[in-house]
PDB file of C-alpha atoms in Angstrom:
ATOM      1  CA  SER A 788      41.204  17.880   3.680  1.00 40.00           C
ATOM      2  CA  GLU A 789      44.063  20.132   4.650  1.00 45.00           C
ATOM      3  CA  GLY A 790      45.326  23.436   3.321  1.00 45.00           C
ATOM      4  CA  ASP A 791      43.654  26.765   2.844  1.00 44.00           C
ATOM      5  CA  GLY A 792      40.944  27.201   0.242  1.00 50.00           C
ATOM      6  CA  GLN A 793      41.099  23.526  -0.548  1.00 78.00           C
ATOM      7  CA  ASN A 794      39.195  22.930  -3.766  1.00 89.00           C
ATOM      8  CA  LEU A 795      38.982  19.106  -3.606  1.00 94.00           C
ATOM      9  CA  VAL A 796      36.320  17.058  -1.789  1.00 94.00           C
ATOM     10  CA  THR A 797      36.067  13.320  -1.098  1.00 96.00           C
ATOM     11  CA  GLU A 798      34.668  10.908   1.491  1.00 96.00           C
ATOM     12  CA  ASP A 799      36.027   7.862   3.250  1.00 97.00           C
ATOM     13  CA  VAL A 800      34.633   4.551   2.060  1.00 97.00           C
ATOM     14  CA  THR A 801      33.693   1.546   4.215  1.00 97.00           C
ATOM     15  CA  VAL A 802      32.796  -1.596   2.318  1.00 97.00           C
ATOM     16  CA  VAL A 803      32.152  -5.275   3.033  1.00 97.00           C
ATOM     17  CA  GLU A 804      34.658  -7.672   1.478  1.00 96.00           C
ATOM     18  CA  GLY A 805      33.520  -8.762  -1.992  1.00 96.00           C
ATOM     19  CA  ASP A 806      31.294  -5.723  -2.503  1.00 97.00           C
ATOM     20  CA  VAL A 807      31.828  -2.574  -4.600  1.00 98.00           C
ATOM     21  CA  ALA A 808      33.649   0.511  -3.313  1.00 98.00           C
ATOM     22  CA  THR A 809      32.948   3.836  -5.012  1.00 98.00           C
ATOM     23  CA  ILE A 810      35.563   6.576  -4.760  1.00 97.00           C
ATOM     24  CA  SER A 811      34.634  10.119  -5.668  1.00 97.00           C
ATOM     25  CA  CYS A 812      37.045  13.008  -6.273  1.00 96.00           C
ATOM     26  CA  ARG A 813      35.125  16.285  -6.677  1.00 95.00           C
ATOM     27  CA  VAL A 814      36.202  19.814  -7.487  1.00 94.00           C
ATOM     28  CA  LYS A 815      34.240  22.667  -5.904  1.00 91.00           C
ATOM     29  CA  ASN A 816      35.264  25.400  -8.360  1.00 88.00           C
ATOM     30  CA  SER A 817      36.423  23.843 -11.582  1.00 84.00           C
ATOM     31  CA  ASP A 818      39.011  25.552 -13.784  1.00 84.00           C
ATOM     32  CA  ASP A 819      39.309  22.578 -16.158  1.00 85.00           C
ATOM     33  CA  SER A 820      42.391  21.304 -14.332  1.00 90.00           C
ATOM     34  CA  VAL A 821      43.135  17.598 -14.666  1.00 93.00           C
ATOM     35  CA  ILE A 822      41.798  15.311 -11.921  1.00 95.00           C
ATOM     36  CA  GLN A 823      43.630  12.083 -11.170  1.00 95.00           C
ATOM     37  CA  LEU A 824      43.241   9.194  -8.740  1.00 97.00           C
ATOM     38  CA  LEU A 825      46.183   7.311  -7.222  1.00 97.00           C
ATOM     39  CA  ASN A 826      46.300   4.078  -5.266  1.00 97.00           C
ATOM     40  CA  PRO A 827      48.019   3.592  -1.874  1.00 97.00           C
ATOM     41  CA  ASN A 828      51.318   2.884  -3.693  1.00 96.00           C
ATOM     42  CA  ARG A 829      50.846   6.193  -5.504  1.00 96.00           C
ATOM     43  CA  GLN A 830      50.344   4.543  -8.888  1.00 96.00           C
ATOM     44  CA  THR A 831      47.899   6.351 -11.122  1.00 96.00           C
ATOM     45  CA  ILE A 832      44.561   4.529 -11.394  1.00 97.00           C
ATOM     46  CA  TYR A 833      42.804   7.163 -13.512  1.00 97.00           C
ATOM     47  CA  PHE A 834      44.185  10.245 -15.249  1.00 95.00           C
ATOM     48  CA  ARG A 835      41.057  12.054 -16.440  1.00 93.00           C
ATOM     49  CA  ASP A 836      39.021   9.226 -18.033  1.00 94.00           C
ATOM     50  CA  PHE A 837      42.058   7.153 -18.925  1.00 95.00           C
ATOM     51  CA  ARG A 838      43.148   4.162 -16.820  1.00 96.00           C
ATOM     52  CA  PRO A 839      46.910   3.456 -16.983  1.00 96.00           C
ATOM     53  CA  LEU A 840      46.576   0.787 -14.276  1.00 94.00           C
ATOM     54  CA  LYS A 841      46.040  -2.705 -15.681  1.00 93.00           C
ATOM     55  CA  ASP A 842      43.352  -3.664 -13.139  1.00 94.00           C
ATOM     56  CA  SER A 843      39.914  -4.001 -14.718  1.00 95.00           C
ATOM     57  CA  ARG A 844      38.254  -4.077 -11.277  1.00 97.00           C
ATOM     58  CA  PHE A 845      38.517  -0.273 -11.469  1.00 97.00           C
ATOM     59  CA  GLN A 846      35.818   1.221 -13.689  1.00 97.00           C
ATOM     60  CA  LEU A 847      34.816   4.769 -14.521  1.00 97.00           C
ATOM     61  CA  VAL A 848      31.376   5.672 -13.117  1.00 97.00           C
ATOM     62  CA  ASN A 849      31.401   9.384 -13.893  1.00 96.00           C
ATOM     63  CA  PHE A 850      33.877  11.779 -15.443  1.00 96.00           C
ATOM     64  CA  SER A 851      33.523  15.539 -15.874  1.00 93.00           C
ATOM     65  CA  ASN A 852      35.458  18.728 -15.122  1.00 89.00           C
ATOM     66  CA  SER A 853      34.156  18.670 -11.606  1.00 93.00           C
ATOM     67  CA  GLU A 854      34.157  14.937 -10.733  1.00 95.00           C
ATOM     68  CA  LEU A 855      36.068  11.735 -11.219  1.00 96.00           C
ATOM     69  CA  ARG A 856      34.068   8.829  -9.803  1.00 97.00           C
ATOM     70  CA  VAL A 857      35.501   5.313  -9.889  1.00 98.00           C
ATOM     71  CA  SER A 858      34.141   1.959  -8.767  1.00 98.00           C
ATOM     72  CA  LEU A 859      36.265  -0.907  -7.475  1.00 98.00           C
ATOM     73  CA  THR A 860      34.501  -4.286  -7.670  1.00 98.00           C
ATOM     74  CA  ASN A 861      35.122  -7.403  -5.565  1.00 97.00           C
ATOM     75  CA  VAL A 862      36.982  -5.514  -2.851  1.00 97.00           C
ATOM     76  CA  SER A 863      39.470  -7.486  -0.770  1.00 95.00           C
ATOM     77  CA  ILE A 864      41.466  -6.614   2.338  1.00 94.00           C
ATOM     78  CA  SER A 865      44.528  -5.922   0.199  1.00 95.00           C
ATOM     79  CA  ASP A 866      42.642  -2.963  -1.312  1.00 97.00           C
ATOM     80  CA  GLU A 867      42.544  -1.164   2.039  1.00 96.00           C
ATOM     81  CA  GLY A 868      44.414   2.065   2.514  1.00 97.00           C
ATOM     82  CA  ARG A 869      44.659   5.663   1.364  1.00 97.00           C
ATOM     83  CA  TYR A 870      43.694   6.631  -2.175  1.00 98.00           C
ATOM     84  CA  PHE A 871      44.732  10.088  -3.360  1.00 97.00           C
ATOM     85  CA  CYS A 872      42.729  12.623  -5.321  1.00 97.00           C
ATOM     86  CA  GLN A 873      44.976  15.080  -7.157  1.00 95.00           C
ATOM     87  CA  LEU A 874      44.170  18.266  -8.989  1.00 94.00           C
ATOM     88  CA  TYR A 875      46.795  19.532 -11.452  1.00 91.00           C
ATOM     89  CA  THR A 876      46.711  23.203 -10.487  1.00 88.00           C
ATOM     90  CA  ASP A 877      49.676  25.339  -9.590  1.00 85.00           C
ATOM     91  CA  PRO A 878      50.653  24.287  -6.983  1.00 88.00           C
ATOM     92  CA  PRO A 879      48.931  20.849  -7.306  1.00 89.00           C
ATOM     93  CA  GLN A 880      46.299  19.981  -4.720  1.00 93.00           C
ATOM     94  CA  GLU A 881      45.851  16.610  -3.076  1.00 95.00           C
ATOM     95  CA  ILE A 882      43.533  14.988  -0.537  1.00 96.00           C
ATOM     96  CA  TYR A 883      43.114  11.364   0.403  1.00 96.00           C
ATOM     97  CA  THR A 884      40.211   9.024   1.015  1.00 97.00           C
ATOM     98  CA  THR A 885      40.541   5.885   3.127  1.00 98.00           C
ATOM     99  CA  ILE A 886      39.016   2.580   2.085  1.00 97.00           C
ATOM    100  CA  THR A 887      38.170   0.325   5.034  1.00 97.00           C
ATOM    101  CA  VAL A 888      37.198  -3.282   4.345  1.00 97.00           C
ATOM    102  CA  LEU A 889      34.888  -5.135   6.723  1.00 97.00           C
ATOM    103  CA  VAL A 890      34.829  -8.928   6.881  1.00 96.00           C
ATOM    104  CA  PRO A 891      31.813 -10.684   8.431  1.00 95.00           C
ATOM    105  CA  PRO A 892      32.567 -13.653  10.704  1.00 95.00           C
ATOM    106  CA  ARG A 893      33.129 -16.801   8.636  1.00 87.00           C
ATOM    107  CA  ASN A 894      30.899 -18.849  10.905  1.00 90.00           C
ATOM    108  CA  LEU A 895      29.444 -18.973  14.359  1.00 94.00           C
ATOM    109  CA  VAL A 896      29.535 -22.098  16.515  1.00 96.00           C
ATOM    110  CA  ILE A 897      28.259 -22.881  20.007  1.00 96.00           C
ATOM    111  CA  ASP A 898      30.025 -25.627  21.830  1.00 95.00           C
ATOM    112  CA  ILE A 899      28.488 -27.099  25.010  1.00 93.00           C
ATOM    113  CA  GLN A 900      30.816 -28.849  27.438  1.00 88.00           C
ATOM    114  CA  LYS A 901      28.031 -31.278  28.464  1.00 88.00           C
ATOM    115  CA  GLU A 902      25.240 -32.228  26.079  1.00 88.00           C
ATOM    116  CA  ILE A 903      22.981 -33.269  28.956  1.00 93.00           C
ATOM    117  CA  ALA A 904      23.168 -31.565  32.341  1.00 95.00           C
ATOM    118  CA  VAL A 905      21.579 -32.292  35.699  1.00 96.00           C
ATOM    119  CA  GLU A 906      19.638 -29.604  37.586  1.00 95.00           C
ATOM    120  CA  GLY A 907      21.837 -27.544  39.905  1.00 95.00           C
ATOM    121  CA  GLU A 908      24.896 -28.226  37.775  1.00 95.00           C
ATOM    122  CA  GLU A 909      27.115 -25.535  36.237  1.00 95.00           C
ATOM    123  CA  ILE A 910      27.792 -25.949  32.554  1.00 96.00           C
ATOM    124  CA  GLU A 911      30.136 -24.078  30.265  1.00 97.00           C
ATOM    125  CA  LEU A 912      29.220 -22.904  26.763  1.00 97.00           C
ATOM    126  CA  ASN A 913      31.602 -21.404  24.247  1.00 97.00           C
ATOM    127  CA  CYS A 914      30.622 -19.405  21.190  1.00 97.00           C
ATOM    128  CA  THR A 915      33.209 -18.745  18.504  1.00 97.00           C
ATOM    129  CA  ALA A 916      32.957 -16.205  15.692  1.00 96.00           C
ATOM    130  CA  MET A 917      35.663 -17.053  13.170  1.00 95.00           C
ATOM    131  CA  ALA A 918      37.831 -14.630  11.207  1.00 94.00           C
ATOM    132  CA  SER A 919      36.168 -11.252  11.034  1.00 96.00           C
ATOM    133  CA  ARG A 920      37.335  -7.676  10.967  1.00 95.00           C
ATOM    134  CA  PRO A 921      36.945  -5.701  13.032  1.00 95.00           C
ATOM    135  CA  ALA A 922      36.658  -8.084  15.980  1.00 96.00           C
ATOM    136  CA  THR A 923      33.110  -9.241  16.698  1.00 96.00           C
ATOM    137  CA  THR A 924      31.109  -8.470  19.823  1.00 96.00           C
ATOM    138  CA  ILE A 925      29.326 -11.583  21.095  1.00 97.00           C
ATOM    139  CA  ARG A 926      26.115 -11.394  23.119  1.00 97.00           C
ATOM    140  CA  TRP A 927      24.369 -14.242  24.947  1.00 98.00           C
ATOM    141  CA  PHE A 928      20.685 -14.860  25.633  1.00 97.00           C
ATOM    142  CA  LYS A 929      18.874 -17.605  27.509  1.00 96.00           C
ATOM    143  CA  GLY A 930      15.371 -17.466  26.081  1.00 92.00           C
ATOM    144  CA  ASN A 931      14.935 -13.686  25.898  1.00 91.00           C
ATOM    145  CA  LYS A 932      17.052 -12.807  28.936  1.00 95.00           C
ATOM    146  CA  GLU A 933      20.503 -11.403  28.180  1.00 97.00           C
ATOM    147  CA  LEU A 934      23.440 -12.984  30.011  1.00 97.00           C
ATOM    148  CA  THR A 935      27.063 -11.929  30.336  1.00 96.00           C
ATOM    149  CA  GLY A 936      29.876 -14.002  28.901  1.00 96.00           C
ATOM    150  CA  LYS A 937      33.643 -13.539  28.960  1.00 97.00           C
ATOM    151  CA  SER A 938      35.255 -12.819  25.590  1.00 96.00           C
ATOM    152  CA  GLU A 939      38.731 -13.520  24.278  1.00 97.00           C
ATOM    153  CA  VAL A 940      40.087 -12.090  21.011  1.00 97.00           C
ATOM    154  CA  GLU A 941      42.714 -13.826  18.922  1.00 96.00           C
ATOM    155  CA  GLN A 942      44.364 -11.992  16.045  1.00 95.00           C
ATOM    156  CA  TRP A 943      45.714 -13.810  13.051  1.00 89.00           C
ATOM    157  CA  SER A 944      47.225 -11.554  10.357  1.00 88.00           C
ATOM    158  CA  ASP A 945      44.340  -9.125   9.517  1.00 87.00           C
ATOM    159  CA  MET A 946      41.555 -11.193  11.038  1.00 93.00           C
ATOM    160  CA  TYR A 947      40.077 -11.574  14.489  1.00 96.00           C
ATOM    161  CA  THR A 948      38.561 -14.706  15.995  1.00 97.00           C
ATOM    162  CA  VAL A 949      36.476 -14.095  19.099  1.00 97.00           C
ATOM    163  CA  THR A 950      35.456 -16.743  21.626  1.00 98.00           C
ATOM    164  CA  SER A 951      33.012 -15.980  24.415  1.00 98.00           C
ATOM    165  CA  GLN A 952      32.607 -18.252  27.403  1.00 98.00           C
ATOM    166  CA  LEU A 953      29.369 -18.481  29.347  1.00 97.00           C
ATOM    167  CA  VAL A 954      29.029 -20.347  32.643  1.00 96.00           C
ATOM    168  CA  LEU A 955      25.448 -21.253  33.429  1.00 95.00           C
ATOM    169  CA  LYS A 956      23.861 -22.893  36.462  1.00 95.00           C
ATOM    170  CA  VAL A 957      20.916 -24.880  35.130  1.00 95.00           C
ATOM    171  CA  GLY A 958      17.605 -25.761  36.756  1.00 95.00           C
ATOM    172  CA  ARG A 959      14.668 -27.879  35.599  1.00 94.00           C
ATOM    173  CA  GLU A 960      12.967 -24.774  34.163  1.00 95.00           C
ATOM    174  CA  ASP A 961      15.870 -24.512  31.676  1.00 95.00           C
ATOM    175  CA  ASP A 962      15.095 -27.835  30.018  1.00 96.00           C
ATOM    176  CA  GLY A 963      14.271 -27.201  26.357  1.00 95.00           C
ATOM    177  CA  VAL A 964      15.173 -23.492  26.569  1.00 96.00           C
ATOM    178  CA  PRO A 965      17.361 -22.101  23.759  1.00 96.00           C
ATOM    179  CA  VAL A 966      20.713 -20.486  24.519  1.00 96.00           C
ATOM    180  CA  ILE A 967      21.433 -17.968  21.775  1.00 97.00           C
ATOM    181  CA  CYS A 968      24.776 -16.576  20.692  1.00 97.00           C
ATOM    182  CA  LEU A 969      24.346 -13.344  18.759  1.00 96.00           C
ATOM    183  CA  VAL A 970      26.922 -11.321  16.853  1.00 95.00           C
ATOM    184  CA  ASP A 971      27.261  -7.528  16.779  1.00 94.00           C
ATOM    185  CA  HIS A 972      29.299  -6.628  13.703  1.00 96.00           C
ATOM    186  CA  PRO A 973      29.117  -3.786  11.151  1.00 95.00           C
ATOM    187  CA  ALA A 974      29.356  -6.204   8.201  1.00 94.00           C
ATOM    188  CA  VAL A 975      26.450  -8.442   9.139  1.00 92.00           C
ATOM    189  CA  LYS A 976      22.848  -8.214  10.315  1.00 89.00           C
ATOM    190  CA  ASP A 977      21.138 -10.704  12.647  1.00 87.00           C
ATOM    191  CA  LEU A 978      23.797 -13.383  12.676  1.00 94.00           C
ATOM    192  CA  GLN A 979      23.006 -15.786  15.495  1.00 95.00           C
ATOM    193  CA  THR A 980      23.048 -19.425  16.395  1.00 96.00           C
ATOM    194  CA  GLN A 981      21.354 -21.367  19.183  1.00 95.00           C
ATOM    195  CA  ARG A 982      21.441 -24.606  21.114  1.00 95.00           C
ATOM    196  CA  TYR A 983      18.640 -26.058  23.225  1.00 95.00           C
ATOM    197  CA  LEU A 984      19.507 -26.966  26.796  1.00 95.00           C
ATOM    198  CA  GLU A 985      18.789 -30.470  27.968  1.00 96.00           C
ATOM    199  CA  VAL A 986      18.435 -30.690  31.734  1.00 97.00           C
ATOM    200  CA  MET A 987      17.650 -33.823  33.718  1.00 97.00           C
ATOM    201  CA  TYR A 988      15.797 -33.468  37.013  1.00 97.00           C
ATOM    202  CA  LYS A 989      14.402 -35.751  39.684  1.00 95.00           C
ATOM    203  CA  PRO A 990      10.685 -36.557  39.755  1.00 96.00           C
ATOM    204  CA  GLN A 991       8.005 -34.168  40.925  1.00 95.00           C
ATOM    205  CA  VAL A 992       5.325 -36.213  42.700  1.00 97.00           C
ATOM    206  CA  ARG A 993       1.700 -35.318  43.428  1.00 97.00           C
ATOM    207  CA  VAL A 994      -1.000 -37.385  45.167  1.00 96.00           C
ATOM    208  CA  SER A 995      -4.647 -36.615  44.484  1.00 94.00           C
ATOM    209  CA  GLN A 996      -7.858 -38.019  45.972  1.00 94.00           C
ATOM    210  CA  ASN A 997     -10.109 -39.374  43.206  1.00 91.00           C
ATOM    211  CA  TYR A 998     -12.831 -40.665  45.476  1.00 92.00           C
ATOM    212  CA  PRO A 999     -14.529 -39.233  47.419  1.00 89.00           C
ATOM    213  CA  ALA A1000     -14.093 -36.328  44.978  1.00 82.00           C
ATOM    214  CA  GLN A1001     -14.973 -33.769  47.650  1.00 78.00           C
ATOM    215  CA  GLY A1002     -15.811 -34.164  51.267  1.00 78.00           C
ATOM    216  CA  LEU A1003     -14.855 -36.415  54.102  1.00 87.00           C
ATOM    217  CA  THR A1004     -13.310 -39.856  54.177  1.00 92.00           C
ATOM    218  CA  ARG A1005     -15.959 -41.742  56.174  1.00 90.00           C
ATOM    219  CA  GLU A1006     -15.904 -45.109  57.801  1.00 92.00           C
ATOM    220  CA  GLY A1007     -17.295 -47.872  55.558  1.00 92.00           C
ATOM    221  CA  GLU A1008     -16.807 -45.837  52.381  1.00 93.00           C
ATOM    222  CA  PRO A1009     -14.163 -46.357  49.672  1.00 94.00           C
ATOM    223  CA  LEU A1010     -11.051 -44.260  49.089  1.00 95.00           C
ATOM    224  CA  GLU A1011      -9.135 -43.993  45.855  1.00 96.00           C
ATOM    225  CA  LEU A1012      -5.823 -42.136  45.531  1.00 96.00           C
ATOM    226  CA  THR A1013      -3.777 -41.497  42.389  1.00 96.00           C
ATOM    227  CA  CYS A1014      -0.100 -40.692  42.241  1.00 97.00           C
ATOM    228  CA  ALA A1015       1.289 -38.599  39.359  1.00 96.00           C
ATOM    229  CA  ALA A1016       5.021 -38.236  38.830  1.00 96.00           C
ATOM    230  CA  PHE A1017       7.011 -36.602  36.095  1.00 94.00           C
ATOM    231  CA  GLY A1018      10.689 -35.938  35.701  1.00 95.00           C
ATOM    232  CA  LYS A1019      13.477 -36.199  33.168  1.00 96.00           C
ATOM    233  CA  PRO A1020      14.015 -39.002  32.429  1.00 95.00           C
ATOM    234  CA  GLN A1021      10.398 -40.041  33.050  1.00 95.00           C
ATOM    235  CA  PRO A1022      10.268 -41.995  36.365  1.00 94.00           C
ATOM    236  CA  THR A1023      10.167 -45.739  35.828  1.00 86.00           C
ATOM    237  CA  ASP A1024       9.753 -46.786  39.419  1.00 85.00           C
ATOM    238  CA  MET A1025       6.734 -45.738  41.486  1.00 92.00           C
ATOM    239  CA  ARG A1026       5.618 -47.304  44.762  1.00 94.00           C
ATOM    240  CA  TRP A1027       3.146 -46.797  47.597  1.00 96.00           C
ATOM    241  CA  LEU A1028       3.996 -47.282  51.254  1.00 95.00           C
ATOM    242  CA  ARG A1029       2.586 -46.372  54.605  1.00 95.00           C
ATOM    243  CA  VAL A1030       4.861 -44.191  56.699  1.00 94.00           C
ATOM    244  CA  ASP A1031       5.870 -45.688  60.082  1.00 88.00           C
ATOM    245  CA  ASP A1032       3.497 -48.631  59.702  1.00 90.00           C
ATOM    246  CA  GLU A1033       2.620 -51.719  57.687  1.00 91.00           C
ATOM    247  CA  MET A1034       0.326 -51.329  54.689  1.00 91.00           C
ATOM    248  CA  PRO A1035      -3.155 -52.680  55.747  1.00 90.00           C
ATOM    249  CA  GLN A1036      -3.993 -56.077  54.218  1.00 89.00           C
ATOM    250  CA  HIS A1037      -7.122 -54.852  52.476  1.00 92.00           C
ATOM    251  CA  VAL A1038      -5.368 -52.048  50.561  1.00 94.00           C
ATOM    252  CA  VAL A1039      -5.176 -52.693  46.835  1.00 95.00           C
ATOM    253  CA  VAL A1040      -2.333 -51.021  44.907  1.00 94.00           C
ATOM    254  CA  SER A1041      -2.489 -51.158  41.139  1.00 91.00           C
ATOM    255  CA  GLY A1042       0.212 -49.120  39.395  1.00 88.00           C
ATOM    256  CA  SER A1043      -0.182 -45.508  40.413  1.00 93.00           C
ATOM    257  CA  ASN A1044      -3.546 -46.075  42.147  1.00 95.00           C
ATOM    258  CA  LEU A1045      -4.208 -46.993  45.765  1.00 96.00           C
ATOM    259  CA  LEU A1046      -7.675 -48.283  46.699  1.00 96.00           C
ATOM    260  CA  ILE A1047      -9.293 -48.974  50.071  1.00 95.00           C
ATOM    261  CA  SER A1048     -12.809 -50.305  49.471  1.00 92.00           C
ATOM    262  CA  ASN A1049     -14.029 -50.166  53.071  1.00 92.00           C
ATOM    263  CA  LEU A1050     -12.412 -47.544  55.326  1.00 94.00           C
ATOM    264  CA  ASN A1051     -12.010 -48.091  59.050  1.00 93.00           C
ATOM    265  CA  LYS A1052     -10.200 -46.289  61.879  1.00 93.00           C
ATOM    266  CA  THR A1053      -7.162 -48.597  61.702  1.00 93.00           C
ATOM    267  CA  ASP A1054      -6.391 -47.152  58.223  1.00 95.00           C
ATOM    268  CA  ASN A1055      -5.525 -43.759  59.735  1.00 94.00           C
ATOM    269  CA  GLY A1056      -2.015 -42.649  58.899  1.00 95.00           C
ATOM    270  CA  THR A1057       0.260 -41.252  56.216  1.00 96.00           C
ATOM    271  CA  TYR A1058       0.423 -42.882  52.803  1.00 97.00           C
ATOM    272  CA  ARG A1059       3.434 -42.074  50.678  1.00 97.00           C
ATOM    273  CA  CYS A1060       3.997 -42.330  46.939  1.00 97.00           C
ATOM    274  CA  GLU A1061       7.668 -42.566  45.977  1.00 97.00           C
ATOM    275  CA  ALA A1062       9.031 -42.151  42.471  1.00 96.00           C
ATOM    276  CA  SER A1063      12.596 -42.355  41.242  1.00 95.00           C
ATOM    277  CA  ASN A1064      14.618 -41.879  38.085  1.00 95.00           C
ATOM    278  CA  ALA A1065      18.325 -41.740  37.189  1.00 93.00           C
ATOM    279  CA  VAL A1066      18.686 -38.364  38.939  1.00 94.00           C
ATOM    280  CA  GLY A1067      17.075 -39.192  42.273  1.00 95.00           C
ATOM    281  CA  LYS A1068      14.056 -40.040  44.359  1.00 95.00           C
ATOM    282  CA  SER A1069      11.093 -37.876  45.463  1.00 96.00           C
ATOM    283  CA  HIS A1070       7.841 -38.472  47.293  1.00 97.00           C
ATOM    284  CA  ALA A1071       4.445 -36.994  48.143  1.00 98.00           C
ATOM    285  CA  ASP A1072       2.376 -37.774  51.238  1.00 97.00           C
ATOM    286  CA  TYR A1073      -1.351 -38.123  51.843  1.00 96.00           C
ATOM    287  CA  MET A1074      -2.648 -37.995  55.420  1.00 95.00           C
ATOM    288  CA  LEU A1075      -5.718 -40.122  55.940  1.00 95.00           C
ATOM    289  CA  PHE A1076      -8.137 -39.489  58.763  1.00 94.00           C
ATOM    290  CA  VAL A1077     -11.245 -41.670  58.807  1.00 93.00           C
ATOM    291  CA  TYR A1078     -14.342 -39.958  60.189  1.00 92.00           C
TER     292      TYR A1078
END
């Protein structure tokens, strides 16, 4: 409000598209002067409690000597601008209120350049928030850790479309983890979308000694080893071999198990379990020493 001893009071209005905006023109010290409300084209919306404007979206909420309060339903972007409160004194007084219309993003989409990645690979994700105003801020999370993307804003008439690009180096621990794209915007609360990462990795292999459960591998006693392997995809191929030597004749291999029923000194050496999948091959070693 400008001017000395200004008698009129109003507030700016911010409203989400489609909602109701309420404009209030108030008089501090009323002398029964006429209050009127004008639109941005300076057409009279209300003169006292009379509405010359043929737009029924404007409705009287309150009318008295000291206030003219008007609601505008189903607000659209075209309603934005300055609305004028006038008081018919001598000289007339005038102040303006600004209506700002917010538009939430139309939708939010994550696009992954590769549906299935391999550990160690860099993948690119894009999140797009369509047609909002003001422009959206996009934030990224992997699980609950915030990451930094690179945003680009495109303006089309009154609307802004924002795309954020995230480059991510994935490891096996990222398999099944959600990547979340979250929107910061004054017109919307908690708008987010997510995609689960799918990461392939080569097998992890572990050899364990089933028998003897504890203690020494003694001559004349049996030995049973088990090989466990998991990866993504699940390993299909698993094999036992003896490093730098032939497998002894009396060793029985059945699937993931290796059995020696009667240990002797010639069995000493390193036994290896190898597993492979589409990503690669891994192994685990067991060193046998017969006491």
